[in-house]
PDB file of C-alpha atoms and ligand atoms in Angstrom:
ATOM      1  CA  MET Q 195     195.002 238.466  -0.427  1.00  0.00           C
ATOM      2  CA  PRO Q 196     196.790 241.440  -1.972  1.00  0.00           C
ATOM      3  CA  GLY Q 197     194.820 244.443  -3.138  1.00  0.00           C
ATOM      4  CA  LEU Q 198     194.334 244.867  -6.846  1.00  0.00           C
ATOM      5  CA  THR Q 199     195.284 248.517  -7.096  1.00  0.00           C
ATOM      6  CA  HIS Q 200     196.861 251.278  -5.038  1.00  0.00           C
ATOM      7  CA  ARG Q 201     196.449 255.020  -5.392  1.00  0.00           C
ATOM      8  CA  LEU Q 202     199.491 256.492  -7.116  1.00  0.00           C
ATOM      9  CA  ASP Q 203     200.412 258.725  -4.151  1.00  0.00           C
ATOM     10  CA  ARG Q 204     200.223 255.815  -1.692  1.00  0.00           C
ATOM     11  CA  TYR Q 205     202.175 253.591  -4.030  1.00  0.00           C
ATOM     12  CA  LEU Q 206     204.987 256.168  -4.345  1.00  0.00           C
ATOM     13  CA  ASN Q 207     204.893 256.779  -0.619  1.00  0.00           C
ATOM     14  CA  GLN Q 208     205.329 253.050   0.040  1.00  0.00           C
ATOM     15  CA  THR Q 209     207.993 252.454  -2.595  1.00  0.00           C
ATOM     16  CA  LEU Q 210     209.996 255.709  -2.492  1.00  0.00           C
ATOM     17  CA  GLY Q 211     208.819 257.343   0.741  1.00  0.00           C
ATOM     18  CA  LEU Q 212     207.571 260.400  -1.166  1.00  0.00           C
ATOM     19  CA  PRO Q 213     205.030 262.660   0.543  1.00  0.00           C
ATOM     20  CA  ARG Q 214     201.935 263.594  -1.432  1.00  0.00           C
ATOM     21  CA  SER Q 215     203.263 267.129  -2.065  1.00  0.00           C
ATOM     22  CA  ALA Q 216     206.318 265.651  -3.812  1.00  0.00           C
ATOM     23  CA  VAL Q 217     204.083 263.408  -5.922  1.00  0.00           C
ATOM     24  CA  ARG Q 218     202.013 266.454  -6.931  1.00  0.00           C
ATOM     25  CA  ALA Q 219     205.176 268.286  -7.980  1.00  0.00           C
ATOM     26  CA  LEU Q 220     206.400 265.317 -10.040  1.00  0.00           C
ATOM     27  CA  LEU Q 221     202.990 265.007 -11.677  1.00  0.00           C
ATOM     28  CA  ALA Q 222     202.929 268.701 -12.579  1.00  0.00           C
ATOM     29  CA  GLN Q 223     206.307 268.238 -14.264  1.00  0.00           C
ATOM     30  CA  ARG Q 224     205.057 265.082 -16.075  1.00  0.00           C
ATOM     31  CA  ARG Q 225     207.882 263.021 -14.554  1.00  0.00           C
ATOM     32  CA  ILE Q 226     205.854 259.929 -13.596  1.00  0.00           C
ATOM     33  CA  VAL Q 227     204.936 257.288 -16.173  1.00  0.00           C
ATOM     34  CA  VAL Q 228     202.586 254.376 -15.446  1.00  0.00           C
ATOM     35  CA  ASP Q 229     202.457 251.573 -17.999  1.00  0.00           C
ATOM     36  CA  GLY Q 230     203.803 253.870 -20.687  1.00  0.00           C
ATOM     37  CA  GLN Q 231     201.400 256.779 -20.020  1.00  0.00           C
ATOM     38  CA  VAL Q 232     202.293 260.033 -18.279  1.00  0.00           C
ATOM     39  CA  ALA Q 233     200.457 260.015 -14.937  1.00  0.00           C
ATOM     40  CA  ASN Q 234     198.231 262.957 -14.115  1.00  0.00           C
ATOM     41  CA  ALA Q 235     196.490 262.493 -10.745  1.00  0.00           C
ATOM     42  CA  VAL Q 236     197.579 261.607  -7.209  1.00  0.00           C
ATOM     43  CA  ASN Q 237     194.622 259.273  -6.847  1.00  0.00           C
ATOM     44  CA  GLN Q 238     195.221 257.516 -10.164  1.00  0.00           C
ATOM     45  CA  PRO Q 239     194.844 253.754  -9.648  1.00  0.00           C
ATOM     46  CA  VAL Q 240     198.080 251.798 -10.020  1.00  0.00           C
ATOM     47  CA  ASP Q 241     197.644 248.122 -10.676  1.00  0.00           C
ATOM     48  CA  GLN Q 242     199.627 245.708  -8.516  1.00  0.00           C
ATOM     49  CA  PHE Q 243     201.663 244.664 -11.592  1.00  0.00           C
ATOM     50  CA  ALA Q 244     201.968 248.135 -13.153  1.00  0.00           C
ATOM     51  CA  ARG Q 245     205.309 249.339 -14.493  1.00  0.00           C
ATOM     52  CA  VAL Q 246     205.950 252.712 -12.892  1.00  0.00           C
ATOM     53  CA  ALA Q 247     208.885 254.965 -13.758  1.00  0.00           C
ATOM     54  CA  VAL Q 248     209.997 258.275 -12.253  1.00  0.00           C
ATOM     55  CA  ASP Q 249     212.337 260.354 -14.397  1.00  0.00           C
ATOM     56  CA  GLY Q 250     212.766 257.329 -16.638  1.00  0.00           C
ATOM     57  CA  GLU Q 251     213.918 255.087 -13.729  1.00  0.00           C
ATOM     58  CA  ALA Q 252     211.751 251.970 -13.517  1.00  0.00           C
ATOM     59  CA  LEU Q 253     210.611 251.086  -9.992  1.00  0.00           C
ATOM     60  CA  PRO Q 254     210.730 247.433  -8.961  1.00  0.00           C
ATOM     61  CA  CYS Q 255     207.492 245.790 -10.037  1.00  0.00           C
ATOM     62  CA  ALA Q 256     205.773 242.571  -9.011  1.00  0.00           C
ATOM     63  CA  THR Q 257     205.656 239.729 -11.502  1.00  0.00           C
ATOM     64  CA  PRO Q 258     202.407 237.800 -11.694  1.00  0.00           C
ATOM     65  CA  VAL Q 259     202.787 234.192 -10.516  1.00  0.00           C
ATOM     66  CA  TYR Q 260     200.323 231.372 -11.224  1.00  0.00           C
ATOM     67  CA  LEU Q 261     201.149 227.922  -9.866  1.00  0.00           C
ATOM     68  CA  LYS Q 262     199.445 224.575  -9.614  1.00  0.00           C
ATOM     69  CA  LEU Q 263     200.437 222.294  -6.781  1.00  0.00           C
ATOM     70  CA  HIS Q 264     199.773 218.624  -6.090  1.00  0.00           C
ATOM     71  CA  LYS Q 265     198.805 218.670  -2.419  1.00  0.00           C
ATOM     72  CA  GLN Q 266     199.095 215.441  -0.538  1.00  0.00           C
ATOM     73  CA  ALA Q 267     196.668 214.449   2.234  1.00  0.00           C
ATOM     74  CA  GLY Q 268     197.810 215.834   5.584  1.00  0.00           C
ATOM     75  CA  VAL Q 269     199.035 219.183   4.236  1.00  0.00           C
ATOM     76  CA  LEU Q 270     197.060 222.259   5.233  1.00  0.00           C
ATOM     77  CA  SER Q 271     195.538 224.623   2.652  1.00  0.00           C
ATOM     78  CA  ALA Q 272     196.852 227.710   4.413  1.00  0.00           C
ATOM     79  CA  THR Q 273     199.818 229.996   4.089  1.00  0.00           C
ATOM     80  CA  ARG Q 274     201.130 229.534   7.613  1.00  0.00           C
ATOM     81  CA  ASP Q 275     200.505 227.172  10.508  1.00  0.00           C
ATOM     82  CA  ALA Q 276     202.320 226.549  13.766  1.00  0.00           C
ATOM     83  CA  VAL Q 277     201.694 222.796  13.715  1.00  0.00           C
ATOM     84  CA  HIS Q 278     200.983 221.450  10.246  1.00  0.00           C
ATOM     85  CA  THR Q 279     202.900 221.653   6.989  1.00  0.00           C
ATOM     86  CA  THR Q 280     201.149 224.107   4.677  1.00  0.00           C
ATOM     87  CA  VAL Q 281     201.028 224.279   0.894  1.00  0.00           C
ATOM     88  CA  ILE Q 282     203.357 227.307   1.039  1.00  0.00           C
ATOM     89  CA  ASP Q 283     205.913 225.192   2.954  1.00  0.00           C
ATOM     90  CA  LEU Q 284     205.973 222.848  -0.053  1.00  0.00           C
ATOM     91  CA  LEU Q 285     206.942 225.566  -2.529  1.00  0.00           C
ATOM     92  CA  GLU Q 286     210.442 226.490  -3.566  1.00  0.00           C
ATOM     93  CA  HIS Q 287     209.337 229.469  -5.652  1.00  0.00           C
ATOM     94  CA  PRO Q 288     211.208 232.711  -4.757  1.00  0.00           C
ATOM     95  CA  ALA Q 289     207.907 234.614  -4.473  1.00  0.00           C
ATOM     96  CA  ARG Q 290     206.232 231.953  -2.328  1.00  0.00           C
ATOM     97  CA  ASP Q 291     205.628 234.287   0.624  1.00  0.00           C
ATOM     98  CA  THR Q 292     203.616 236.662  -1.574  1.00  0.00           C
ATOM     99  CA  LEU Q 293     201.245 233.953  -2.804  1.00  0.00           C
ATOM    100  CA  HIS Q 294     197.755 233.104  -1.668  1.00  0.00           C
ATOM    101  CA  LEU Q 295     195.484 230.144  -2.324  1.00  0.00           C
ATOM    102  CA  VAL Q 296     192.661 230.104  -4.810  1.00  0.00           C
ATOM    103  CA  GLY Q 297     190.081 228.280  -2.693  1.00  0.00           C
ATOM    104  CA  ARG Q 298     190.867 225.540  -0.244  1.00  0.00           C
ATOM    105  CA  LEU Q 299     191.083 221.798  -0.044  1.00  0.00           C
ATOM    106  CA  ASP Q 300     190.518 219.938   3.237  1.00  0.00           C
ATOM    107  CA  ARG Q 301     193.606 218.696   5.040  1.00  0.00           C
ATOM    108  CA  ALA Q 302     192.572 215.077   4.425  1.00  0.00           C
ATOM    109  CA  SER Q 303     192.029 215.743   0.698  1.00  0.00           C
ATOM    110  CA  SER Q 304     194.661 215.627  -2.036  1.00  0.00           C
ATOM    111  CA  GLY Q 305     195.084 217.028  -5.515  1.00  0.00           C
ATOM    112  CA  LEU Q 306     195.069 220.327  -7.321  1.00  0.00           C
ATOM    113  CA  VAL Q 307     195.620 223.591  -5.449  1.00  0.00           C
ATOM    114  CA  LEU Q 308     196.145 226.898  -7.253  1.00  0.00           C
ATOM    115  CA  LEU Q 309     198.413 229.612  -5.856  1.00  0.00           C
ATOM    116  CA  THR Q 310     198.941 233.130  -7.133  1.00  0.00           C
ATOM    117  CA  ASN Q 311     199.795 236.711  -6.222  1.00  0.00           C
ATOM    118  CA  ASP Q 312     197.123 237.983  -8.646  1.00  0.00           C
ATOM    119  CA  GLY Q 313     194.145 238.847  -6.465  1.00  0.00           C
ATOM    120  CA  ARG Q 314     191.987 239.799  -9.410  1.00  0.00           C
ATOM    121  CA  TRP Q 315     192.440 236.392 -11.012  1.00  0.00           C
ATOM    122  CA  SER Q 316     191.748 234.433  -7.833  1.00  0.00           C
ATOM    123  CA  ARG Q 317     188.655 236.478  -7.048  1.00  0.00           C
ATOM    124  CA  ALA Q 318     187.328 236.004 -10.562  1.00  0.00           C
ATOM    125  CA  LEU Q 319     187.848 232.240 -10.343  1.00  0.00           C
ATOM    126  CA  MET Q 320     186.152 231.983  -6.965  1.00  0.00           C
ATOM    127  CA  ALA Q 321     183.281 234.398  -7.647  1.00  0.00           C
ATOM    128  CA  PRO Q 322     179.991 232.523  -7.135  1.00  0.00           C
ATOM    129  CA  ASP Q 323     178.609 233.899 -10.420  1.00  0.00           C
ATOM    130  CA  ALA Q 324     181.568 232.517 -12.348  1.00  0.00           C
ATOM    131  CA  ALA Q 325     180.393 228.982 -11.453  1.00  0.00           C
ATOM    132  CA  VAL Q 326     183.853 227.599 -12.164  1.00  0.00           C
ATOM    133  CA  GLU Q 327     183.796 223.794 -12.124  1.00  0.00           C
ATOM    134  CA  LYS Q 328     185.812 221.920  -9.514  1.00  0.00           C
ATOM    135  CA  VAL Q 329     186.216 218.226 -10.289  1.00  0.00           C
ATOM    136  CA  TYR Q 330     187.029 215.578  -7.663  1.00  0.00           C
ATOM    137  CA  GLU Q 331     187.607 211.841  -7.650  1.00  0.00           C
ATOM    138  CA  VAL Q 332     185.981 210.486  -4.549  1.00  0.00           C
ATOM    139  CA  ARG Q 333     186.293 207.033  -3.000  1.00  0.00           C
ATOM    140  CA  VAL Q 334     183.429 206.235  -0.632  1.00  0.00           C
ATOM    141  CA  ARG Q 335     182.947 203.297   1.709  1.00  0.00           C
ATOM    142  CA  ASP Q 336     179.666 201.925   0.374  1.00  0.00           C
ATOM    143  CA  TRP Q 337     178.131 201.424  -3.043  1.00  0.00           C
ATOM    144  CA  LEU Q 338     177.166 204.425  -5.095  1.00  0.00           C
ATOM    145  CA  THR Q 339     173.528 204.603  -6.202  1.00  0.00           C
ATOM    146  CA  LYS Q 340     171.294 206.379  -8.701  1.00  0.00           C
ATOM    147  CA  GLU Q 341     169.533 207.976  -5.715  1.00  0.00           C
ATOM    148  CA  MET Q 342     172.818 209.739  -4.878  1.00  0.00           C
ATOM    149  CA  VAL Q 343     173.275 210.905  -8.465  1.00  0.00           C
ATOM    150  CA  ASP Q 344     169.773 212.426  -8.400  1.00  0.00           C
ATOM    151  CA  ALA Q 345     170.252 214.032  -4.982  1.00  0.00           C
ATOM    152  CA  PHE Q 346     173.526 215.662  -6.041  1.00  0.00           C
ATOM    153  CA  ALA Q 347     171.854 216.999  -9.196  1.00  0.00           C
ATOM    154  CA  ALA Q 348     168.799 218.284  -7.342  1.00  0.00           C
ATOM    155  CA  GLY Q 349     170.794 220.091  -4.641  1.00  0.00           C
ATOM    156  CA  MET Q 350     170.717 219.502  -0.889  1.00  0.00           C
ATOM    157  CA  HIS Q 351     169.595 221.710   1.939  1.00  0.00           C
ATOM    158  CA  PHE Q 352     172.470 222.536   4.328  1.00  0.00           C
ATOM    159  CA  ALA Q 353     170.782 223.623   7.547  1.00  0.00           C
ATOM    160  CA  CYS Q 354     173.870 225.338   9.042  1.00  0.00           C
ATOM    161  CA  GLU Q 355     174.089 227.854   6.212  1.00  0.00           C
ATOM    162  CA  ASP Q 356     170.404 227.519   5.214  1.00  0.00           C
ATOM    163  CA  ILE Q 357     171.287 227.076   1.561  1.00  0.00           C
ATOM    164  CA  ILE Q 358     170.472 224.611  -1.182  1.00  0.00           C
ATOM    165  CA  THR Q 359     173.614 223.369  -2.872  1.00  0.00           C
ATOM    166  CA  ARG Q 360     173.837 224.154  -6.556  1.00  0.00           C
ATOM    167  CA  PRO Q 361     173.299 221.265  -8.976  1.00  0.00           C
ATOM    168  CA  ALA Q 362     176.307 218.953  -8.793  1.00  0.00           C
ATOM    169  CA  ARG Q 363     177.226 216.135 -11.103  1.00  0.00           C
ATOM    170  CA  LEU Q 364     177.992 212.684  -9.757  1.00  0.00           C
ATOM    171  CA  ASP Q 365     179.432 210.223 -12.269  1.00  0.00           C
ATOM    172  CA  ILE Q 366     179.797 206.669 -11.020  1.00  0.00           C
ATOM    173  CA  LEU Q 367     183.177 205.271 -12.129  1.00  0.00           C
ATOM    174  CA  ASP Q 368     182.992 201.972 -10.250  1.00  0.00           C
ATOM    175  CA  ASP Q 369     181.056 200.576  -7.267  1.00  0.00           C
ATOM    176  CA  THR Q 370     182.593 203.008  -4.787  1.00  0.00           C
ATOM    177  CA  LEU Q 371     184.511 205.494  -6.949  1.00  0.00           C
ATOM    178  CA  ALA Q 372     182.830 208.657  -8.246  1.00  0.00           C
ATOM    179  CA  ARG Q 373     183.721 211.775 -10.159  1.00  0.00           C
ATOM    180  CA  VAL Q 374     182.010 214.772  -8.569  1.00  0.00           C
ATOM    181  CA  THR Q 375     181.745 218.141 -10.317  1.00  0.00           C
ATOM    182  CA  LEU Q 376     180.817 221.152  -8.184  1.00  0.00           C
ATOM    183  CA  VAL Q 377     180.397 224.800  -9.152  1.00  0.00           C
ATOM    184  CA  GLU Q 378     180.758 226.048  -5.585  1.00  0.00           C
ATOM    185  CA  GLY Q 379     182.858 225.204  -2.565  1.00  0.00           C
ATOM    186  CA  ARG Q 380     180.869 224.893   0.653  1.00  0.00           C
ATOM    187  CA  TYR Q 381     182.619 223.759   3.812  1.00  0.00           C
ATOM    188  CA  HIS Q 382     183.263 219.990   3.580  1.00  0.00           C
ATOM    189  CA  GLN Q 383     180.676 219.954   0.829  1.00  0.00           C
ATOM    190  CA  ILE Q 384     181.297 216.554  -0.704  1.00  0.00           C
ATOM    191  CA  LYS Q 385     181.715 214.814   2.657  1.00  0.00           C
ATOM    192  CA  ARG Q 386     178.476 216.338   3.872  1.00  0.00           C
ATOM    193  CA  MET Q 387     176.638 215.356   0.687  1.00  0.00           C
ATOM    194  CA  PHE Q 388     177.694 211.726   0.978  1.00  0.00           C
ATOM    195  CA  GLY Q 389     177.056 212.003   4.707  1.00  0.00           C
ATOM    196  CA  ARG Q 390     173.341 212.308   3.885  1.00  0.00           C
ATOM    197  CA  PHE Q 391     173.553 208.724   2.712  1.00  0.00           C
ATOM    198  CA  ARG Q 392     175.694 207.625   5.670  1.00  0.00           C
ATOM    199  CA  ASN Q 393     178.383 206.832   3.129  1.00  0.00           C
ATOM    200  CA  PRO Q 394     181.706 208.162   4.435  1.00  0.00           C
ATOM    201  CA  VAL Q 395     184.289 209.576   2.056  1.00  0.00           C
ATOM    202  CA  LEU Q 396     187.508 207.546   2.282  1.00  0.00           C
ATOM    203  CA  ALA Q 397     189.592 209.625  -0.137  1.00  0.00           C
ATOM    204  CA  LEU Q 398     189.005 212.830  -2.050  1.00  0.00           C
ATOM    205  CA  HIS Q 399     191.292 214.044  -4.812  1.00  0.00           C
ATOM    206  CA  ARG Q 400     190.793 217.239  -6.869  1.00  0.00           C
ATOM    207  CA  VAL Q 401     191.780 216.889 -10.502  1.00  0.00           C
ATOM    208  CA  ARG Q 402     190.531 220.094 -12.124  1.00  0.00           C
ATOM    209  CA  ILE Q 403     189.572 223.702 -11.396  1.00  0.00           C
ATOM    210  CA  GLY Q 404     187.966 225.317 -14.442  1.00  0.00           C
ATOM    211  CA  VAL Q 405     190.365 224.840 -17.360  1.00  0.00           C
ATOM    212  CA  VAL Q 406     193.315 223.968 -15.128  1.00  0.00           C
ATOM    213  CA  THR Q 407     194.007 220.263 -14.663  1.00  0.00           C
ATOM    214  CA  LEU Q 408     196.398 218.447 -12.366  1.00  0.00           C
ATOM    215  CA  PRO Q 409     199.104 216.951 -14.623  1.00  0.00           C
ATOM    216  CA  ALA Q 410     199.273 213.168 -14.267  1.00  0.00           C
ATOM    217  CA  ASP Q 411     203.069 213.377 -13.917  1.00  0.00           C
ATOM    218  CA  LEU Q 412     203.130 216.066 -11.221  1.00  0.00           C
ATOM    219  CA  ALA Q 413     204.267 214.200  -8.109  1.00  0.00           C
ATOM    220  CA  GLU Q 414     202.723 214.831  -4.691  1.00  0.00           C
ATOM    221  CA  GLY Q 415     204.173 217.909  -3.068  1.00  0.00           C
ATOM    222  CA  ARG Q 416     205.425 219.321  -6.380  1.00  0.00           C
ATOM    223  CA  SER Q 417     204.245 222.422  -8.210  1.00  0.00           C
ATOM    224  CA  CYS Q 418     204.568 223.913 -11.692  1.00  0.00           C
ATOM    225  CA  ALA Q 419     203.527 227.065 -13.516  1.00  0.00           C
ATOM    226  CA  LEU Q 420     200.273 227.204 -15.454  1.00  0.00           C
ATOM    227  CA  ASP Q 421     200.874 227.125 -19.181  1.00  0.00           C
ATOM    228  CA  THR Q 422     199.974 230.011 -21.499  1.00  0.00           C
ATOM    229  CA  GLU Q 423     196.774 228.365 -22.700  1.00  0.00           C
ATOM    230  CA  GLU Q 424     195.535 227.777 -19.152  1.00  0.00           C
ATOM    231  CA  LEU Q 425     196.361 231.372 -18.258  1.00  0.00           C
ATOM    232  CA  ARG Q 426     194.545 232.724 -21.278  1.00  0.00           C
ATOM    233  CA  ASP Q 427     191.490 230.492 -20.855  1.00  0.00           C
ATOM    234  CA  SER Q 428     191.216 231.145 -17.121  1.00  0.00           C
ATOM    235  CA  GLY Q 429     191.311 234.909 -17.719  1.00  0.00           C
ATOM    236  CA  ALA Q 430     194.665 235.785 -16.134  1.00  0.00           C
ATOM    237  CA  PHE Q 431     194.190 239.514 -16.069  1.00  0.00           C
ATOM    238  CA  TRP Q 432     197.652 240.639 -17.173  1.00  0.00           C
ATOM    239  CA  LEU Q 433     197.193 238.913 -20.533  1.00  0.00           C
ATOM    240  CA  THR Q 434     194.006 240.843 -21.306  1.00  0.00           C
TER     241      THR Q 434
HETATM  242  N1  LIG G 124     184.491 218.763  -0.441  1.00  0.00           N
HETATM  243  C1  LIG G 124     184.996 218.247   0.703  1.00  0.00           C
HETATM  244  O1  LIG G 124     184.282 217.663   1.506  1.00  0.00           O
HETATM  245  N2  LIG G 124     186.322 218.419   0.930  1.00  0.00           N
HETATM  246  C2  LIG G 124     187.147 219.037   0.073  1.00  0.00           C
HETATM  247  O2  LIG G 124     188.343 219.152   0.334  1.00  0.00           O
HETATM  248  C3  LIG G 124     186.597 219.556  -1.110  1.00  0.00           C
HETATM  249  C4  LIG G 124     185.261 219.404  -1.350  1.00  0.00           C
END
């Protein structure tokens, strides 16, 4: 995941090859401007999407990218893999190699995956305190019961991590189809929760992460940009 900020001297060293002494000289002569303000310190933080200019010449700057992808089962939630197709392989976006995933989805699962180059946004969405809802449609082998609904709501002890899962919502949609809403993302969480009832998950499909939904007309393997409302409501940092 990319860093959120660089120091100004390191940034100018990476982009223009300037040594720190040259940066100091430019600063003293007020020749560096960051986001419209004259820069004044070598260690000044420079945001990953900042607009930096030296002597009025704008340096190339990264554009924030926020995508939603419809992952099909069988595709790996990773940027690169020697064997399996990854979600990055599915993208045609010119900045695809700079993107990272916002959380993961098991290889056997399908549905919504978010990709971005904005590390601050992805961290905020995944922060445990943010308790961002993730909503899944889950087909299980055997009948769903009220006992399962109660157990999901109460939380389950996972011995491996020695944690109690946070209250989860299980809505029964038909005999074997459920909508599950989680506010965390433990390893194979939903499969393990149904596993307690010896009720294997046959298919798992994510339809929402926070305010971002998977469009019904977005075909498997396809991606699109988040719209302005989703960006604003999910706290995309460059809008704030
Ligand atoms: N829970 C699972 O078991 N798998 C997923 O992909 C997501 C949640």
